Short mmCIF file of C-alpha atoms in Angstrom, two decimals:
data_model
loop_
_atom_site.label_atom_id
_atom_site.label_comp_id
_atom_site.label_asym_id
_atom_site.label_seq_id
_atom_site.Cartn_x
_atom_site.Cartn_y
_atom_site.Cartn_z
CA MET A 228 -9.65 36.07 -51.01
CA SER A 229 -12.54 37.98 -49.50
CA GLU A 230 -14.61 37.87 -46.36
CA PRO A 231 -17.03 35.41 -47.24
CA ASP A 232 -14.69 32.91 -48.74
CA ALA A 233 -12.69 33.06 -45.64
CA ALA A 234 -15.90 31.99 -43.31
CA ALA A 235 -16.66 29.54 -46.19
CA SER A 236 -13.52 28.04 -45.54
CA ASN A 237 -13.07 25.97 -42.62
CA GLU A 238 -10.01 26.96 -41.19
CA PRO A 239 -9.78 28.57 -37.87
CA PRO A 240 -8.99 31.94 -37.42
CA GLU A 241 -5.46 32.99 -37.84
CA GLY A 242 -3.14 32.28 -34.06
CA VAL A 243 -5.46 29.95 -33.73
CA GLU A 244 -4.69 25.89 -34.06
CA GLU A 245 -6.88 22.99 -33.91
CA GLU A 246 -7.25 20.86 -30.95
CA ASP A 247 -6.04 18.32 -33.37
CA GLU A 248 -2.48 19.88 -33.81
CA LEU A 249 -1.46 20.06 -29.77
CA SER A 250 1.70 18.96 -29.27
CA PRO A 251 2.76 16.32 -27.07
CA ARG A 252 4.08 19.13 -24.29
CA GLN A 253 0.94 21.04 -24.98
CA HIS A 254 -1.16 17.84 -24.42
CA VAL A 255 0.58 17.50 -20.88
CA ARG A 256 0.16 20.88 -20.12
CA VAL A 257 -3.85 20.88 -20.59
CA MET A 258 -4.57 17.11 -18.87
CA PHE A 259 -1.61 17.60 -16.05
CA PRO A 260 -4.38 19.32 -13.57
CA THR A 261 -6.44 16.19 -13.99
CA LEU A 262 -3.54 13.84 -13.59
CA ALA A 263 -2.09 15.34 -10.36
CA LEU A 264 -5.79 15.14 -8.75
CA ALA A 265 -5.97 11.77 -10.19
CA PHE A 266 -2.97 10.95 -8.44
CA MET A 267 -3.56 12.87 -5.39
CA LEU A 268 -6.71 11.40 -4.58
CA LEU A 269 -5.41 7.67 -5.41
CA ALA A 270 -2.31 8.85 -2.61
CA ALA A 271 -5.18 9.92 0.20
CA ALA A 272 -7.29 6.69 -0.66
CA SER A 273 -4.30 4.51 0.05
CA VAL A 274 -3.53 6.02 2.90
CA ALA A 275 -6.70 5.72 4.52
CA GLY A 276 -6.74 1.67 3.67
CA ILE A 277 -3.81 1.22 5.41
CA GLY A 278 -4.89 2.96 8.18
CA GLY A 279 -7.87 1.07 8.05
CA VAL A 280 -5.98 -2.33 8.36
CA VAL A 281 -4.24 -1.46 10.93
CA ALA A 282 -7.01 0.24 13.12
CA THR A 283 -9.19 -3.04 12.34
CA GLY A 284 -6.60 -5.81 12.61
CA LEU A 285 -7.09 -7.38 9.52
CA GLY A 286 -4.21 -8.84 8.08
CA GLY A 287 -2.88 -9.99 10.88
CA GLU A 288 -2.29 -13.63 11.82
CA PRO A 289 -5.72 -15.00 12.88
CA ILE A 290 -6.86 -14.91 16.68
CA ASP A 291 -9.30 -17.99 18.08
CA ARG A 292 -11.48 -16.82 20.68
CA PRO A 293 -11.65 -20.35 23.11
CA GLU A 294 -15.01 -21.59 23.67
CA GLY A 295 -17.03 -24.16 25.99
CA PHE A 296 -15.41 -23.05 29.53
CA SER A 297 -16.41 -25.38 32.34
CA PHE A 298 -16.86 -24.36 35.82
CA THR A 299 -16.43 -26.74 39.04
CA VAL A 300 -16.60 -26.00 42.62
CA ASP A 301 -13.20 -27.91 44.51
CA ALA A 302 -14.35 -28.15 48.37
CA ASP A 303 -11.53 -30.29 48.81
CA GLY A 304 -8.73 -29.60 51.48
CA ASP A 305 -8.17 -26.54 52.80
CA ASP A 306 -8.94 -23.85 50.00
CA THR A 307 -12.03 -23.79 48.17
CA ALA A 308 -11.23 -23.30 44.70
CA ILE A 309 -13.25 -22.50 41.18
CA VAL A 310 -11.80 -24.50 38.94
CA ILE A 311 -12.15 -23.59 35.14
CA THR A 312 -11.36 -26.20 32.29
CA HIS A 313 -11.18 -26.19 29.00
CA PRO A 314 -12.69 -28.95 26.36
CA ASP A 315 -9.77 -28.98 24.33
CA GLY A 316 -6.42 -28.65 26.92
CA VAL A 317 -4.88 -25.89 24.99
CA VAL A 318 -6.22 -22.52 25.50
CA PRO A 319 -6.30 -20.84 22.23
CA SER A 320 -4.87 -17.72 22.31
CA SER A 321 -4.39 -17.86 25.75
CA LYS A 322 -2.07 -14.60 26.49
CA ARG A 323 -5.71 -12.80 25.34
CA VAL A 324 -7.43 -14.78 28.10
CA VAL A 325 -8.45 -13.20 31.57
CA VAL A 326 -10.97 -14.05 34.30
CA VAL A 327 -12.48 -11.54 36.15
CA ASP A 328 -14.91 -11.19 39.40
CA GLU A 329 -17.60 -9.38 40.39
CA THR A 330 -15.74 -6.34 41.40
CA GLY A 331 -14.17 -6.19 37.74
CA THR A 332 -11.03 -7.13 38.94
CA LYS A 333 -8.66 -8.99 35.90
CA VAL A 334 -6.17 -11.47 36.27
CA PRO A 335 -5.03 -13.36 32.94
CA TRP A 336 -5.61 -16.85 32.41
CA THR A 337 -1.32 -17.23 32.49
CA ASP A 338 -1.46 -16.42 35.97
CA LEU A 339 -4.02 -19.00 37.46
CA GLN A 340 -3.40 -21.36 35.36
CA THR A 341 -2.30 -24.83 37.53
CA ASP A 342 -2.37 -27.65 34.64
CA VAL A 343 -3.10 -27.28 30.72
CA GLY A 344 -6.37 -25.76 30.20
CA GLU A 345 -6.83 -25.77 33.82
CA ALA A 346 -6.95 -22.94 36.01
CA ARG A 347 -8.20 -22.27 40.05
CA ILE A 348 -9.43 -19.54 41.69
CA THR A 349 -8.75 -19.79 45.08
CA GLY A 350 -8.10 -16.04 46.35
CA ARG A 351 -4.45 -16.32 46.11
CA SER A 352 -4.63 -13.58 43.26
CA ALA A 353 -5.89 -10.57 43.05
CA LEU A 354 -9.08 -12.12 42.65
CA ALA A 355 -12.44 -12.10 45.21
CA CYS A 356 -12.49 -15.05 47.53
CA PRO A 357 -14.55 -18.12 46.44
CA THR A 358 -18.09 -17.27 47.85
CA GLN A 359 -21.90 -18.65 47.28
CA GLY A 360 -22.96 -16.51 45.17
CA ALA A 361 -19.52 -14.94 44.47
CA THR A 362 -19.59 -14.36 39.49
CA TYR A 363 -16.36 -14.93 37.44
CA ARG A 364 -16.30 -14.37 33.70
CA VAL A 365 -13.64 -15.52 31.33
CA VAL A 366 -12.53 -12.95 29.38
CA PHE A 367 -11.30 -13.20 25.44
CA GLU A 368 -9.94 -10.01 25.06
CA GLY A 369 -10.29 -9.18 21.00
CA ARG A 370 -8.71 -6.38 18.97
CA ALA A 371 -11.63 -4.68 18.73
CA ALA A 372 -13.68 -5.51 21.76
CA ASP A 373 -13.82 -8.27 24.50
CA HIS A 374 -15.87 -11.08 24.38
CA THR A 375 -17.56 -13.25 27.15
CA VAL A 376 -16.06 -16.72 26.94
CA GLY A 377 -17.74 -18.22 30.29
CA ALA A 378 -19.31 -17.65 32.75
CA TYR A 379 -20.17 -18.82 36.53
CA GLU A 380 -21.94 -17.99 39.67
CA VAL A 381 -20.83 -20.11 42.58
CA ASP A 382 -23.93 -21.76 43.36
CA ALA A 383 -22.41 -24.94 45.88
CA PRO A 384 -21.88 -23.81 49.77
CA VAL A 385 -18.30 -22.55 50.51
CA PRO A 386 -18.01 -23.15 54.49
CA ALA A 387 -17.58 -19.83 56.11
CA SER A 388 -14.48 -21.12 58.42
CA VAL A 389 -12.78 -21.01 54.57
CA VAL A 390 -14.09 -17.92 53.29
CA GLN A 391 -12.22 -16.37 56.56
CA ARG A 392 -9.43 -17.47 56.06
CA CYS A 393 -9.29 -17.13 52.49
CA GLN A 394 -10.28 -12.82 53.07
CA ALA A 395 -7.72 -13.14 56.28
CA ALA A 396 -4.64 -14.61 54.18
CA ASN A 397 -5.54 -11.59 51.48
#
């Protein structure tokens, strides 16, 4: 055969194989870098997804944020107390509920609770003594942030003698 006849035939030059003629092992060798990259990206995306779920708390048990607290002043007896009541009785997620005074002191709801759905601020806890003008907040400590779910400024007059006794006791 002459040179032009070889060019006219559609056969590859000697030593070069057609792509269709690659063995399965050669196909794997050619595709391995692409497959390895795809698996590494899949692994990285899985780790990032799991980390995101853990960080945001998604997938955990749902947490009910309590709402609708009411505040009253109980001036009967020797102590004046701020009574905080929840309308449903049992406070949802009470382990995540704290009461905060105006100085930023936090006391867990469970430490102030005197009855189901009721807590009393009397000054016997770490919270400031109830005085006229004092503010108290009920705060729900969520997974990502804290939420004020109730706030109250004492508007009822509190006798000076009660305040003095409370402050002297603390």
